[in-house]
Amino acid sequence: MGDKANTHPGAAGRAVAADQPSSIRNVVLVGHSGAGKTTLVEALALTAGAVNRAGRVEDGTSLSDHDEIEHRQRRSVQLSLVPLSWDGCKINLLDAPGYADFVGELRAGLRAADAALFVVSAAQEADAVAGSTRLVWDECAAVGMPRAIVVTHLDTARTDFGQLTQICAEIFGGDDPDAVLPLYLPVLGPEAADGHAPATGLVGLLSQKIFDYSTGERKENPPDDSQIPLIQDARNRLIEGIIAESEDETLMDRYLGGEDIDLKTLIDDLEKAVARGTFHPVLAAAPAADGATQGLGTVELLDLITRGFPTPLEHPAPDVTTPQGTPRPALTCDPAGPLAAEVVKTTSDPYVGRISLVRVFSGTLRPDDTVHVSGHGLTDRGHEDHDVDERIGALFGPFGKQQRQMNHCIAGDLACVAKLTRAETGDTLSAKDDPLLMEPWSMPDPLLPVAIRAHSKADEDRLSQGLARLAAEDPTMRLEQNQDTRQIVLWCLGEAHMEVALERLRSRYGVQVDTVAHKVALRETFGDKAAARGRHVKQSGGHGQYAICEIDVEPLPQGSGIEFVDKVVGGAVPRQFIPSVEKGVRAQAARGVSTGYPLVDIRVTLRDGKAHSVDSSDAAFQTAGALALREAAADTPVQLLEPVAEVRVLIPDAYVGPVMSDLSGRRGRVVGTEQAGPGQTLVRADVPEIEIDRYAIELRSLSHGTGRFQRTYTRHEAMPPHLAERIRAESDAS
């Protein structure tokens, strides 16, 4: 695995095609923002001959040419695909954003990939493995996804590779740190004036060969006698780690008995352990220096991908049913099987229109085919379910800003599909006469609310369509039309996610919006009993308006709603007008009587009234009923009720104290804690929703990116008087 002399430094060819699933490798790059994932992709592309020394593809553009939004954000915000060819294999590199706000793009990459490269920066030693990266590692471990670790920035950082490898072993290895071991050790060059000795090559621990990159091209050299003792301890530990994962149970006894295990056996067992996801090699990589054709460790990394990572044939496909929910047999990665593909990402191009990145799990996708689109159970996030037929447009593989046409896309491969007008991220594409629906992947809950309104009348006319297109691209966003507060609310994963959404509305869809203060859906109720008289009497020539009603109001237990009781005797209010009074009372309750929030949990009793044989009407008694309720509210205290959510916070044990203290400071009541796994605690608390508007951001800061939470509405409770007075003052001011 990279320990052999490699005779294909960059002549792997520019045409990236695959005719068999066994020749495909789908790999997602995972790591903290700034770890060097995109730079690593460019270095691998250079070594594979996909770009020239200037990092340019055939049309002169760069693989790292970002769109306007990414330039503004100064970070990657979306999943990108770069296909390469190496050693007879097609490698689909999926570069996932490292910032926590774009974890939806990362989850899409995990869905499309069969293995993961975790990129760790030596320049970020203090926080080389961010909390969010650790969470992703655990997700991959839960499904047995093969993983390897790549250390970057060794060319610029004053970092001990061995120390960083040990950190990775402790964090990623868990109970078995010997499952995370280096395959190579850096060879340091002459010490510079600043005392830093950059890495100029690698020594293979198994082969004990030196791979020298100091000239810009990889060369294989025998080790000096002085170098062999320096690597012996690391080599012995690596061999023991490989043997521990071997399926040959006699191998360890033979090794401990002094037998020299041959190199081929060790490499074969290593490749099998990596593909099974039980052993996680650590490698080092760096971009090519000026004028060089290969970056440090890139050949070794490409060899690891092609020889150690699994093919799509070894990766189980998601479960499938019919769109009606009837289970179907498990899919196999067979190009001749039934068509089953999934949209893992949706974008909009100003010239091409909607572009769907698709992973084919079974069958073969071809241009101009008519497919069935099924999906996808996210109606609560503004995504309608789909059950329609659509015609496939062109198939192409993206490369920088190029679009390379594909004649077909077989099982195990990825391709971009143009002009699927109805398909959204998460939807299933299948044969129109055999429709299927794949089990959706887990999506993070968007928990940061952002209220918006159109900037102008012209924007208002375009807003609905723009929001629909935005929702089609991003299933991690939830679109809410709140009837209580009459606000349009985008629920996002964080501030950066919000900024990207608003920028996409402006730049892609031509919709300018303003953000406004997010309102929580408060309620009003009576604090005590009250009685009032509603009098609506007007004479203006001809028929007038005459209605008088007298009511009693009393508070009810929470959740009772509005009760209306008729206790009129003697026909003081004619029977046909009693429903009119009730209608007026309910309409006024919906509008509120104090701050404009709905009035709830009261019983209104109509006990008396007066009518006129000519001037009384349905409208008059509706008005009288509303007036009576307002009059009753003027003579008794009106309580404001605020929504309370059950908040469940999952955090490492080290942050339990600070999180519980923070929840208490938000007027929260901690109702319990429980162990939720090794080193993890689940904290449950009841917290007023008005206090957790920005909790998605604040928990991330408090727990260094390791905390997650869920919120569920439970009830409304009386708001403290001083806060209620502030709300009333704000209502009066507006």
PDB file of N, CA, C and O in Angstrom, residues 490-516:
ATOM      1  N   LEU A 490     -37.084  31.401   8.742  1.00  0.00           N
ATOM      2  CA  LEU A 490     -36.135  30.394   8.252  1.00  0.00           C
ATOM      3  C   LEU A 490     -35.425  29.806   9.471  1.00  0.00           C
ATOM      4  O   LEU A 490     -34.785  30.532  10.234  1.00  0.00           O
ATOM      5  N   TRP A 491     -35.560  28.511   9.644  1.00  0.00           N
ATOM      6  CA  TRP A 491     -34.838  27.845  10.727  1.00  0.00           C
ATOM      7  C   TRP A 491     -33.531  27.317  10.158  1.00  0.00           C
ATOM      8  O   TRP A 491     -33.524  26.500   9.236  1.00  0.00           O
ATOM      9  N   CYS A 492     -32.411  27.796  10.706  1.00  0.00           N
ATOM     10  CA  CYS A 492     -31.075  27.501  10.179  1.00  0.00           C
ATOM     11  C   CYS A 492     -30.245  26.768  11.228  1.00  0.00           C
ATOM     12  O   CYS A 492     -30.650  26.627  12.391  1.00  0.00           O
ATOM     13  N   LEU A 493     -29.060  26.323  10.811  1.00  0.00           N
ATOM     14  CA  LEU A 493     -28.153  25.610  11.714  1.00  0.00           C
ATOM     15  C   LEU A 493     -27.210  26.546  12.456  1.00  0.00           C
ATOM     16  O   LEU A 493     -26.562  26.133  13.418  1.00  0.00           O
ATOM     17  N   GLY A 494     -27.098  27.778  12.020  1.00  0.00           N
ATOM     18  CA  GLY A 494     -26.200  28.736  12.656  1.00  0.00           C
ATOM     19  C   GLY A 494     -26.173  30.024  11.864  1.00  0.00           C
ATOM     20  O   GLY A 494     -26.848  30.173  10.830  1.00  0.00           O
ATOM     21  N   GLU A 495     -25.373  30.978  12.337  1.00  0.00           N
ATOM     22  CA  GLU A 495     -25.335  32.292  11.693  1.00  0.00           C
ATOM     23  C   GLU A 495     -24.755  32.224  10.282  1.00  0.00           C
ATOM     24  O   GLU A 495     -25.241  32.899   9.367  1.00  0.00           O
ATOM     25  N   ALA A 496     -23.706  31.419  10.082  1.00  0.00           N
ATOM     26  CA  ALA A 496     -23.125  31.319   8.747  1.00  0.00           C
ATOM     27  C   ALA A 496     -24.120  30.690   7.779  1.00  0.00           C
ATOM     28  O   ALA A 496     -24.235  31.106   6.618  1.00  0.00           O
ATOM     29  N   HIS A 497     -24.834  29.692   8.246  1.00  0.00           N
ATOM     30  CA  HIS A 497     -25.885  29.071   7.430  1.00  0.00           C
ATOM     31  C   HIS A 497     -26.943  30.105   7.049  1.00  0.00           C
ATOM     32  O   HIS A 497     -27.402  30.155   5.891  1.00  0.00           O
ATOM     33  N   MET A 498     -27.331  30.933   7.999  1.00  0.00           N
ATOM     34  CA  MET A 498     -28.311  31.988   7.734  1.00  0.00           C
ATOM     35  C   MET A 498     -27.785  32.967   6.689  1.00  0.00           C
ATOM     36  O   MET A 498     -28.501  33.336   5.740  1.00  0.00           O
ATOM     37  N   GLU A 499     -26.524  33.393   6.842  1.00  0.00           N
ATOM     38  CA  GLU A 499     -25.954  34.366   5.903  1.00  0.00           C
ATOM     39  C   GLU A 499     -25.904  33.808   4.485  1.00  0.00           C
ATOM     40  O   GLU A 499     -26.187  34.513   3.517  1.00  0.00           O
ATOM     41  N   VAL A 500     -25.567  32.527   4.358  1.00  0.00           N
ATOM     42  CA  VAL A 500     -25.527  31.912   3.036  1.00  0.00           C
ATOM     43  C   VAL A 500     -26.926  31.844   2.436  1.00  0.00           C
ATOM     44  O   VAL A 500     -27.124  32.117   1.245  1.00  0.00           O
ATOM     45  N   ALA A 501     -27.931  31.492   3.246  1.00  0.00           N
ATOM     46  CA  ALA A 501     -29.305  31.412   2.743  1.00  0.00           C
ATOM     47  C   ALA A 501     -29.784  32.762   2.239  1.00  0.00           C
ATOM     48  O   ALA A 501     -30.372  32.864   1.148  1.00  0.00           O
ATOM     49  N   LEU A 502     -29.534  33.819   2.994  1.00  0.00           N
ATOM     50  CA  LEU A 502     -29.975  35.146   2.583  1.00  0.00           C
ATOM     51  C   LEU A 502     -29.214  35.614   1.345  1.00  0.00           C
ATOM     52  O   LEU A 502     -29.789  36.280   0.466  1.00  0.00           O
ATOM     53  N   GLU A 503     -27.929  35.265   1.260  1.00  0.00           N
ATOM     54  CA  GLU A 503     -27.144  35.647   0.098  1.00  0.00           C
ATOM     55  C   GLU A 503     -27.617  34.896  -1.147  1.00  0.00           C
ATOM     56  O   GLU A 503     -27.654  35.455  -2.245  1.00  0.00           O
ATOM     57  N   ARG A 504     -27.990  33.639  -0.985  1.00  0.00           N
ATOM     58  CA  ARG A 504     -28.517  32.892  -2.123  1.00  0.00           C
ATOM     59  C   ARG A 504     -29.836  33.491  -2.601  1.00  0.00           C
ATOM     60  O   ARG A 504     -30.091  33.574  -3.805  1.00  0.00           O
ATOM     61  N   LEU A 505     -30.680  33.901  -1.667  1.00  0.00           N
ATOM     62  CA  LEU A 505     -31.932  34.548  -2.068  1.00  0.00           C
ATOM     63  C   LEU A 505     -31.641  35.789  -2.906  1.00  0.00           C
ATOM     64  O   LEU A 505     -32.301  36.046  -3.916  1.00  0.00           O
ATOM     65  N   ARG A 506     -30.633  36.546  -2.481  1.00  0.00           N
ATOM     66  CA  ARG A 506     -30.339  37.804  -3.172  1.00  0.00           C
ATOM     67  C   ARG A 506     -29.656  37.571  -4.515  1.00  0.00           C
ATOM     68  O   ARG A 506     -30.109  38.076  -5.552  1.00  0.00           O
ATOM     69  N   SER A 507     -28.568  36.773  -4.507  1.00  0.00           N
ATOM     70  CA  SER A 507     -27.736  36.691  -5.706  1.00  0.00           C
ATOM     71  C   SER A 507     -28.255  35.693  -6.734  1.00  0.00           C
ATOM     72  O   SER A 507     -28.108  35.906  -7.935  1.00  0.00           O
ATOM     73  N   ARG A 508     -28.857  34.591  -6.289  1.00  0.00           N
ATOM     74  CA  ARG A 508     -29.310  33.566  -7.233  1.00  0.00           C
ATOM     75  C   ARG A 508     -30.758  33.773  -7.666  1.00  0.00           C
ATOM     76  O   ARG A 508     -31.117  33.496  -8.808  1.00  0.00           O
ATOM     77  N   TYR A 509     -31.587  34.237  -6.729  1.00  0.00           N
ATOM     78  CA  TYR A 509     -33.008  34.292  -7.021  1.00  0.00           C
ATOM     79  C   TYR A 509     -33.558  35.710  -7.074  1.00  0.00           C
ATOM     80  O   TYR A 509     -34.756  35.907  -7.268  1.00  0.00           O
ATOM     81  N   GLY A 510     -32.681  36.709  -6.915  1.00  0.00           N
ATOM     82  CA  GLY A 510     -33.086  38.094  -7.074  1.00  0.00           C
ATOM     83  C   GLY A 510     -34.090  38.579  -6.053  1.00  0.00           C
ATOM     84  O   GLY A 510     -34.930  39.432  -6.355  1.00  0.00           O
ATOM     85  N   VAL A 511     -34.022  38.058  -4.835  1.00  0.00           N
ATOM     86  CA  VAL A 511     -34.959  38.442  -3.782  1.00  0.00           C
ATOM     87  C   VAL A 511     -34.183  39.069  -2.634  1.00  0.00           C
ATOM     88  O   VAL A 511     -33.356  38.409  -1.994  1.00  0.00           O
ATOM     89  N   GLN A 512     -34.455  40.338  -2.368  1.00  0.00           N
ATOM     90  CA  GLN A 512     -33.818  41.033  -1.244  1.00  0.00           C
ATOM     91  C   GLN A 512     -34.764  40.974  -0.049  1.00  0.00           C
ATOM     92  O   GLN A 512     -35.940  41.335  -0.157  1.00  0.00           O
ATOM     93  N   VAL A 513     -34.255  40.498   1.077  1.00  0.00           N
ATOM     94  CA  VAL A 513     -35.084  40.421   2.279  1.00  0.00           C
ATOM     95  C   VAL A 513     -34.385  41.124   3.426  1.00  0.00           C
ATOM     96  O   VAL A 513     -33.162  41.301   3.428  1.00  0.00           O
ATOM     97  N   ASP A 514     -35.176  41.539   4.400  1.00  0.00           N
ATOM     98  CA  ASP A 514     -34.662  42.132   5.636  1.00  0.00           C
ATOM     99  C   ASP A 514     -34.950  41.168   6.778  1.00  0.00           C
ATOM    100  O   ASP A 514     -35.999  40.513   6.811  1.00  0.00           O
ATOM    101  N   THR A 515     -34.020  41.088   7.715  1.00  0.00           N
ATOM    102  CA  THR A 515     -34.267  40.290   8.916  1.00  0.00           C
ATOM    103  C   THR A 515     -34.927  41.174   9.966  1.00  0.00           C
ATOM    104  O   THR A 515     -34.611  42.360  10.088  1.00  0.00           O
ATOM    105  N   VAL A 516     -35.844  40.590  10.704  1.00  0.00           N
ATOM    106  CA  VAL A 516     -36.551  41.297  11.764  1.00  0.00           C
ATOM    107  C   VAL A 516     -36.477  40.451  13.022  1.00  0.00           C
ATOM    108  O   VAL A 516     -36.104  39.277  12.985  1.00  0.00           O
TER     109      VAL A 516
END
